[in-house]
XYZ file of C-alpha atoms in Angstrom:
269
model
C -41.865 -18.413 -20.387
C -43.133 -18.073 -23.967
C -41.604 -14.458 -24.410
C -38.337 -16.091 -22.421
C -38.082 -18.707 -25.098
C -39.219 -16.778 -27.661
C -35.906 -15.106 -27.737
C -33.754 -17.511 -28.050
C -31.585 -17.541 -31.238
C -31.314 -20.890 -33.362
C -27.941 -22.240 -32.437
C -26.126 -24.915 -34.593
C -23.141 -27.052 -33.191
C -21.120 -28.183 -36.599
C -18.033 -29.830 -36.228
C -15.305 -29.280 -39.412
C -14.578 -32.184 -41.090
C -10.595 -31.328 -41.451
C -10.255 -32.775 -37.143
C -9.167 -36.215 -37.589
C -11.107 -37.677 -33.967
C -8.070 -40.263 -33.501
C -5.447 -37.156 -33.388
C -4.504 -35.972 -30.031
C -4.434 -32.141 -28.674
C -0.808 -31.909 -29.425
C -0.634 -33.449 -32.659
C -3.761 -31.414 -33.631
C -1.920 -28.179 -32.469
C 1.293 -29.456 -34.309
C -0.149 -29.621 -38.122
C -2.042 -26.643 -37.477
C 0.270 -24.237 -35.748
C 3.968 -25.292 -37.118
C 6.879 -25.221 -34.940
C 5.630 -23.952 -31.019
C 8.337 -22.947 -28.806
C 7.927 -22.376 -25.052
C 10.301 -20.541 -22.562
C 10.174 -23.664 -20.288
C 11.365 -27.520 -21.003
C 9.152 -29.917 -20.247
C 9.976 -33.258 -21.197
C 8.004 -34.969 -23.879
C 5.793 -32.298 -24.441
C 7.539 -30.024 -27.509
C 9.766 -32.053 -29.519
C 11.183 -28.393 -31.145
C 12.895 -27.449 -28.157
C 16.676 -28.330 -29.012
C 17.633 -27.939 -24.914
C 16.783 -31.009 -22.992
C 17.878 -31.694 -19.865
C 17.564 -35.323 -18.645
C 19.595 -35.220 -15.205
C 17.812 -32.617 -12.753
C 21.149 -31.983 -11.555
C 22.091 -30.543 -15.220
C 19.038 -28.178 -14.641
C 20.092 -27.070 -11.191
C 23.550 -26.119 -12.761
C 21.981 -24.179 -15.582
C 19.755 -22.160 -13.090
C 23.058 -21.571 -10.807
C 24.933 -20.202 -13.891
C 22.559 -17.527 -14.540
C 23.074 -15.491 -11.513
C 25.161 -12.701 -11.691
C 28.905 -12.769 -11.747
C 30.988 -11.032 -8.549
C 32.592 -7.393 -9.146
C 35.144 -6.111 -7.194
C 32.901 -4.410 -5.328
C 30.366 -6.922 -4.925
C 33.533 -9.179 -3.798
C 35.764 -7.034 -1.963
C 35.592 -7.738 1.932
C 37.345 -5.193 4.587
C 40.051 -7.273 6.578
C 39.400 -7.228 10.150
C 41.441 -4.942 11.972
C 41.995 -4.397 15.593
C 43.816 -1.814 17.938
C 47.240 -2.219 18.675
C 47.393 -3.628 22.385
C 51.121 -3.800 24.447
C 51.052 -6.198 26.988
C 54.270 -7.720 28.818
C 53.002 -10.867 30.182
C 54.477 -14.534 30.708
C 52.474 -16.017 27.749
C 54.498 -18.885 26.560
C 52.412 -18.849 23.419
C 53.033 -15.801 22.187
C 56.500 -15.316 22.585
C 57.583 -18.334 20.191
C 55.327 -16.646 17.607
C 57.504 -13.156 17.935
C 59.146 -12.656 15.280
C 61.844 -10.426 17.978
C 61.782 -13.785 20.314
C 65.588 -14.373 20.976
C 66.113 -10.828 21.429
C 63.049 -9.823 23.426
C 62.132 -12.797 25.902
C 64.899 -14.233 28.337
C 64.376 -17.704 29.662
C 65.027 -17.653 33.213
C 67.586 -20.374 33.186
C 69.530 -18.199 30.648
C 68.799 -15.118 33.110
C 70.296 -16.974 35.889
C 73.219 -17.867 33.509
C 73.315 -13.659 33.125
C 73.354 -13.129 36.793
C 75.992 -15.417 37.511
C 77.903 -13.650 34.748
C 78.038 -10.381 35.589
C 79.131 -11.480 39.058
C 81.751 -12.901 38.107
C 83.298 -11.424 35.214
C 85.036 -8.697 34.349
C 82.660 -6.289 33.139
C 81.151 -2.793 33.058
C 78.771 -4.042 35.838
C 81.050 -4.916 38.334
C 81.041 -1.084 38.713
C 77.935 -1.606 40.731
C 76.286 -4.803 42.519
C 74.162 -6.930 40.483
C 71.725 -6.879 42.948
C 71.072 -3.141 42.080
C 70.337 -3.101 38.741
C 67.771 -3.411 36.642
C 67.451 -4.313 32.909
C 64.300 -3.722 31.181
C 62.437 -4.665 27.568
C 61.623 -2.951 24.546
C 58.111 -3.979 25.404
C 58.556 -1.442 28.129
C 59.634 0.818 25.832
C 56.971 0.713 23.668
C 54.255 1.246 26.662
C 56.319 4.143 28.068
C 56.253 5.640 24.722
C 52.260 5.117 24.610
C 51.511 6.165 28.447
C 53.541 9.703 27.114
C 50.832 10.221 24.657
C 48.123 10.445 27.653
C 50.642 12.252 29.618
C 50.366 15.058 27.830
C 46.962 15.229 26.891
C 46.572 16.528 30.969
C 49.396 16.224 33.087
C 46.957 16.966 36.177
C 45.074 13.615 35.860
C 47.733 11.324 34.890
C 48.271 8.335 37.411
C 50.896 5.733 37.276
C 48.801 2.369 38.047
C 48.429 -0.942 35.803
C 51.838 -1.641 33.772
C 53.604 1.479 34.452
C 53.216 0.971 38.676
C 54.414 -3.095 38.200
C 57.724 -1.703 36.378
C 58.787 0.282 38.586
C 58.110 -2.796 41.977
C 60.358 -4.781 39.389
C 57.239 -6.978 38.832
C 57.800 -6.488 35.244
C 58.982 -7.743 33.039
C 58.432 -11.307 33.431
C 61.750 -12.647 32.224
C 63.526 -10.210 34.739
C 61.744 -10.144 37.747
C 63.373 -8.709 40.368
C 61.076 -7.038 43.077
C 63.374 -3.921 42.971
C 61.847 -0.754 43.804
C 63.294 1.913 41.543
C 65.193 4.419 43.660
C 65.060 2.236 46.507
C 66.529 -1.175 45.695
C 67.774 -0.482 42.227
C 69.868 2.360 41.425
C 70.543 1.950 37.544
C 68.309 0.583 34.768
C 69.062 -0.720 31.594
C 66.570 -0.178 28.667
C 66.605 -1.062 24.657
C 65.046 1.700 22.679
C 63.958 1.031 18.885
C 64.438 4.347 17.012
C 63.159 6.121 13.686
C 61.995 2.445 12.666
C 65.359 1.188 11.921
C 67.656 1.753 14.612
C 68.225 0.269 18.240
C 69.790 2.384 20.758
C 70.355 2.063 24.650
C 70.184 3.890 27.839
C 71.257 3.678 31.602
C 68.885 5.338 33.947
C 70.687 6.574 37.107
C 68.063 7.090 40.139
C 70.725 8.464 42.027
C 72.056 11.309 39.761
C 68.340 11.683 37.898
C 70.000 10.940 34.697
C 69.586 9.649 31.703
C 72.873 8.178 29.474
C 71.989 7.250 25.854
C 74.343 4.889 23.937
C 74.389 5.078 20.043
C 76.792 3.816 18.061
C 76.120 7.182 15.832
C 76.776 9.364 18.571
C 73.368 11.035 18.839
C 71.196 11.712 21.851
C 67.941 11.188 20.163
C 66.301 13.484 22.281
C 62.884 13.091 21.206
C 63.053 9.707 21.448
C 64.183 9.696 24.899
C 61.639 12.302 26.044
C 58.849 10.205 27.183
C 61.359 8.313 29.649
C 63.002 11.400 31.183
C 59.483 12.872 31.714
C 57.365 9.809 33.057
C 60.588 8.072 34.582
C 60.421 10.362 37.886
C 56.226 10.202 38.279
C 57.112 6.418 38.462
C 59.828 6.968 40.673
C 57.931 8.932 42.837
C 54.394 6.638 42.671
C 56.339 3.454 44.145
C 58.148 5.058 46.820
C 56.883 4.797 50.652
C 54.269 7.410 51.759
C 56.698 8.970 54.048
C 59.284 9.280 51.268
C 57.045 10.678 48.925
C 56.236 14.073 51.295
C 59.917 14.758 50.539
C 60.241 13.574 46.917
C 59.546 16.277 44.173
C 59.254 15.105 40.342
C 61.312 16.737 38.347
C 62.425 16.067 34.727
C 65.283 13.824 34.466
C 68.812 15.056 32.083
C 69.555 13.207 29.169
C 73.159 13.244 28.544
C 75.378 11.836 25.858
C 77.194 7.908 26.971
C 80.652 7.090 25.152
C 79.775 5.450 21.790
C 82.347 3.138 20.451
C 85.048 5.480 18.535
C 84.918 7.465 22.213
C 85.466 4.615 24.331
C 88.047 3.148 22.512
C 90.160 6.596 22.798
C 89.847 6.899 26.507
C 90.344 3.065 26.956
């Protein structure tokens, strides 16, 4: 213990006499250091700081500011798109949205008013009973058109079913339901096409003569347009018929042929 303490270095505590013992830490630090800064507020503690925030709410704001403004990449946002879907159902909801509404849905107390019409007035349908004709939509138009596309993809497994079968019972379309079989109770078919996206035309299908007239007030036959309907039209035909009927039935492509546009019909009228 002797050696332990012998070791020991004379240490002397002194205290300068420049600390004033009544001063506190921060006014010490003050006089001797100048003007301390600090990346941080805290309130009351460094009277240099010149940003002082006395509502927390100020300080919230200040934090929120800092983060980093949107680019227009870091904004942009895909719109949501979706796959065009045809559908001819009786959704009252929908068809007041359509923007094609008074020319594309029938009520069926102004179809009735139709059917009365064209039984008694003197027009181009009293060439054949009402009873035997059928008028169709551009909806139907617009799914024959689609139901081509998968037509020719492979002929061999095509099938008319779904939409395509309920056209041709006259289930469809909803604002002209008729329960006509085509070829069997209806004989001619009325149908609206929309062409070259800015052009309507018409057509009369005749199941008897396997024909198909277009109307166009330009005189064309718009055979490409009409292509799907001569092509599909007689698998249709043929799909609704009766099992015995269909032994005997072959499909064959129907003729589109040229109807009187207006200059014509007024020169053989």
């Amino acid at each position: 213990m002797s050696d332990f303490h012998g070791n020991l270095h004379n240490v002397s505590v002194s205290q300068s006499s420049n600390i004033d013992l009544e001063m506190g830490t921060q006014d010490y630090l003050w006089k001797t250091m100048g003007n301390l800064t600090q990346d941080s507020y805290v309130k009351g503690f460094d009277p240099s700081q010149k940003a002082k925030v006395d509502d927390p709410m100020e300080w919230l704001t200040l934090v929120t500011s800092l983060k980093p403004k949107e680019t227009l990449l870091t904004s942009f946002k895909p719109k949501e798109t979706s796959l065009p879907f045809l559908r001819d159902r009786d959704l009252p909801d929908d068809r007041v949205k359509d923007k094609d509404y008074s020319l594309v849905f029938v009520p069926k107390e102004s179809w009735a008013k139709l059917v009365e019409w064209s039984l008694t007035s003197m027009t181009t349908l009293g060439r054949w009973k009402a009873n035997k004709v059928a008028f169709m939509s551009c909806v139907f138009s617009n799914h024959m058109k689609c139901s081509y596309a998968t037509f020719q993809k492979d002929k061999t497994k095509f099938k008319v079913e779904g939409l395509l079968h309920d056209y041709g019972t006259g289930q469809l379309p909803p604002h002209g339901r008729t329960g006509l079989v085509w070829d069997v109770d209806a004989s001619r078919m009325y149908v609206p096409v929309f062409v070259h996206g800015n052009h309507w035309i018409s057509m009369c299908v005749n199941f008897v003569t396997r024909t198909i007239e277009v109307f166009d007030c330009a005189g064309l036959k718009h055979q490409k347009d009409v292509e799907p309907f001569a092509n599909l039209i007689p698998w249709i035909v043929k799909a609704v018929q009766s099992a015995e009927n269909k032994k005997h039935l072959n499909v064959i492509k129907y003729k589109v042929v040229l109807g009187f546009h207006t200059g014509e019909r007024r020169q053989h009228s």
